[in-house]
Amino acid sequence: MRPRTVQVIAALVAAVAFILAFMAAGVFLVSSLFMALGLAAVAWLAWSLVGRVKLWGSIQEIRERRRNRAA
């Protein structure tokens, strides 16, 4: 039984659709990995800045206590 022209065209369209679907899935995967990397970088930056703000507040507190003792 020979395949008809319509069947051959449908098979080619299906193959192209599968290739595009796999490419889209790969792009989604890579994009998700970069998004996770970016979120991790922002989280680390926020964490380090919060730590510095806490440290600066502690330093100011210590200075204020020293001024109060000296006065």
PDB file of C-alpha atoms in Angstrom:
ATOM      1  CA  MET A   1       0.000   0.000   0.000  1.00  0.00           C
ATOM      2  CA  ARG A   2       1.543   3.268  -1.124  1.00  0.00           C
ATOM      3  CA  PRO A   3       1.182   6.361   1.062  1.00  0.00           C
ATOM      4  CA  ARG A   4      -0.766   9.148  -0.522  1.00  0.00           C
ATOM      5  CA  THR A   5       0.579  12.641  -0.967  1.00  0.00           C
ATOM      6  CA  VAL A   6      -1.646  13.957   1.809  1.00  0.00           C
ATOM      7  CA  GLN A   7      -0.271  11.344   4.197  1.00  0.00           C
ATOM      8  CA  VAL A   8       3.329  12.232   3.342  1.00  0.00           C
ATOM      9  CA  ILE A   9       2.640  15.948   3.864  1.00  0.00           C
ATOM     10  CA  ALA A  10       0.887  15.201   7.172  1.00  0.00           C
ATOM     11  CA  ALA A  11       3.875  13.126   8.307  1.00  0.00           C
ATOM     12  CA  LEU A  12       6.273  15.954   7.416  1.00  0.00           C
ATOM     13  CA  VAL A  13       4.114  18.500   9.228  1.00  0.00           C
ATOM     14  CA  ALA A  14       3.989  16.218  12.269  1.00  0.00           C
ATOM     15  CA  ALA A  15       7.784  15.830  12.207  1.00  0.00           C
ATOM     16  CA  VAL A  16       8.274  19.600  12.045  1.00  0.00           C
ATOM     17  CA  ALA A  17       5.754  20.050  14.871  1.00  0.00           C
ATOM     18  CA  PHE A  18       7.649  17.545  17.035  1.00  0.00           C
ATOM     19  CA  ILE A  19      10.962  19.259  16.310  1.00  0.00           C
ATOM     20  CA  LEU A  20       9.490  22.652  17.216  1.00  0.00           C
ATOM     21  CA  ALA A  21       7.960  21.201  20.385  1.00  0.00           C
ATOM     22  CA  PHE A  22      11.306  19.751  21.493  1.00  0.00           C
ATOM     23  CA  MET A  23      13.059  23.036  20.720  1.00  0.00           C
ATOM     24  CA  ALA A  24      10.469  24.945  22.751  1.00  0.00           C
ATOM     25  CA  ALA A  25      10.876  22.511  25.642  1.00  0.00           C
ATOM     26  CA  GLY A  26      14.652  22.968  25.522  1.00  0.00           C
ATOM     27  CA  VAL A  27      14.326  26.751  25.456  1.00  0.00           C
ATOM     28  CA  PHE A  28      11.933  26.565  28.393  1.00  0.00           C
ATOM     29  CA  LEU A  29      14.363  24.384  30.343  1.00  0.00           C
ATOM     30  CA  VAL A  30      17.354  26.644  29.673  1.00  0.00           C
ATOM     31  CA  SER A  31      15.287  29.739  30.402  1.00  0.00           C
ATOM     32  CA  SER A  32      14.108  28.225  33.686  1.00  0.00           C
ATOM     33  CA  LEU A  33      17.675  27.435  34.699  1.00  0.00           C
ATOM     34  CA  PHE A  34      18.795  31.009  34.006  1.00  0.00           C
ATOM     35  CA  MET A  35      15.763  32.319  35.891  1.00  0.00           C
ATOM     36  CA  ALA A  36      16.676  30.171  38.900  1.00  0.00           C
ATOM     37  CA  LEU A  37      20.280  31.381  38.707  1.00  0.00           C
ATOM     38  CA  GLY A  38      19.110  34.997  38.576  1.00  0.00           C
ATOM     39  CA  LEU A  39      16.761  34.499  41.517  1.00  0.00           C
ATOM     40  CA  ALA A  40      19.558  32.912  43.530  1.00  0.00           C
ATOM     41  CA  ALA A  41      21.832  35.868  42.765  1.00  0.00           C
ATOM     42  CA  VAL A  42      19.155  38.369  43.825  1.00  0.00           C
ATOM     43  CA  ALA A  43      18.452  36.381  47.008  1.00  0.00           C
ATOM     44  CA  TRP A  44      22.158  36.309  47.897  1.00  0.00           C
ATOM     45  CA  LEU A  45      22.447  40.043  47.230  1.00  0.00           C
ATOM     46  CA  ALA A  46      19.426  40.814  49.408  1.00  0.00           C
ATOM     47  CA  TRP A  47      20.706  38.523  52.174  1.00  0.00           C
ATOM     48  CA  SER A  48      24.142  40.159  52.176  1.00  0.00           C
ATOM     49  CA  LEU A  49      22.660  43.661  52.190  1.00  0.00           C
ATOM     50  CA  VAL A  50      20.378  42.816  55.103  1.00  0.00           C
ATOM     51  CA  GLY A  51      23.388  41.488  56.974  1.00  0.00           C
ATOM     52  CA  ARG A  52      25.313  44.693  56.349  1.00  0.00           C
ATOM     53  CA  VAL A  53      22.369  46.821  57.502  1.00  0.00           C
ATOM     54  CA  LYS A  54      22.100  44.767  60.695  1.00  0.00           C
ATOM     55  CA  LEU A  55      25.845  45.133  61.244  1.00  0.00           C
ATOM     56  CA  TRP A  56      25.669  48.897  60.678  1.00  0.00           C
ATOM     57  CA  GLY A  57      22.816  49.134  63.188  1.00  0.00           C
ATOM     58  CA  SER A  58      24.858  47.187  65.748  1.00  0.00           C
ATOM     59  CA  ILE A  59      27.846  49.478  65.222  1.00  0.00           C
ATOM     60  CA  GLN A  60      25.664  52.557  65.711  1.00  0.00           C
ATOM     61  CA  GLU A  61      24.200  51.037  68.879  1.00  0.00           C
ATOM     62  CA  ILE A  62      27.660  50.377  70.309  1.00  0.00           C
ATOM     63  CA  ARG A  63      28.778  53.933  69.491  1.00  0.00           C
ATOM     64  CA  GLU A  64      25.683  55.361  71.169  1.00  0.00           C
ATOM     65  CA  ARG A  65      26.323  53.296  74.317  1.00  0.00           C
ATOM     66  CA  ARG A  66      29.929  54.499  74.445  1.00  0.00           C
ATOM     67  CA  ARG A  67      28.831  58.125  74.086  1.00  0.00           C
ATOM     68  CA  ASN A  68      26.302  57.685  76.890  1.00  0.00           C
ATOM     69  CA  ARG A  69      28.943  56.151  79.205  1.00  0.00           C
ATOM     70  CA  ALA A  70      31.442  58.912  78.459  1.00  0.00           C
ATOM     71  CA  ALA A  71      28.923  61.698  79.116  1.00  0.00           C
TER      72      ALA A  71
END
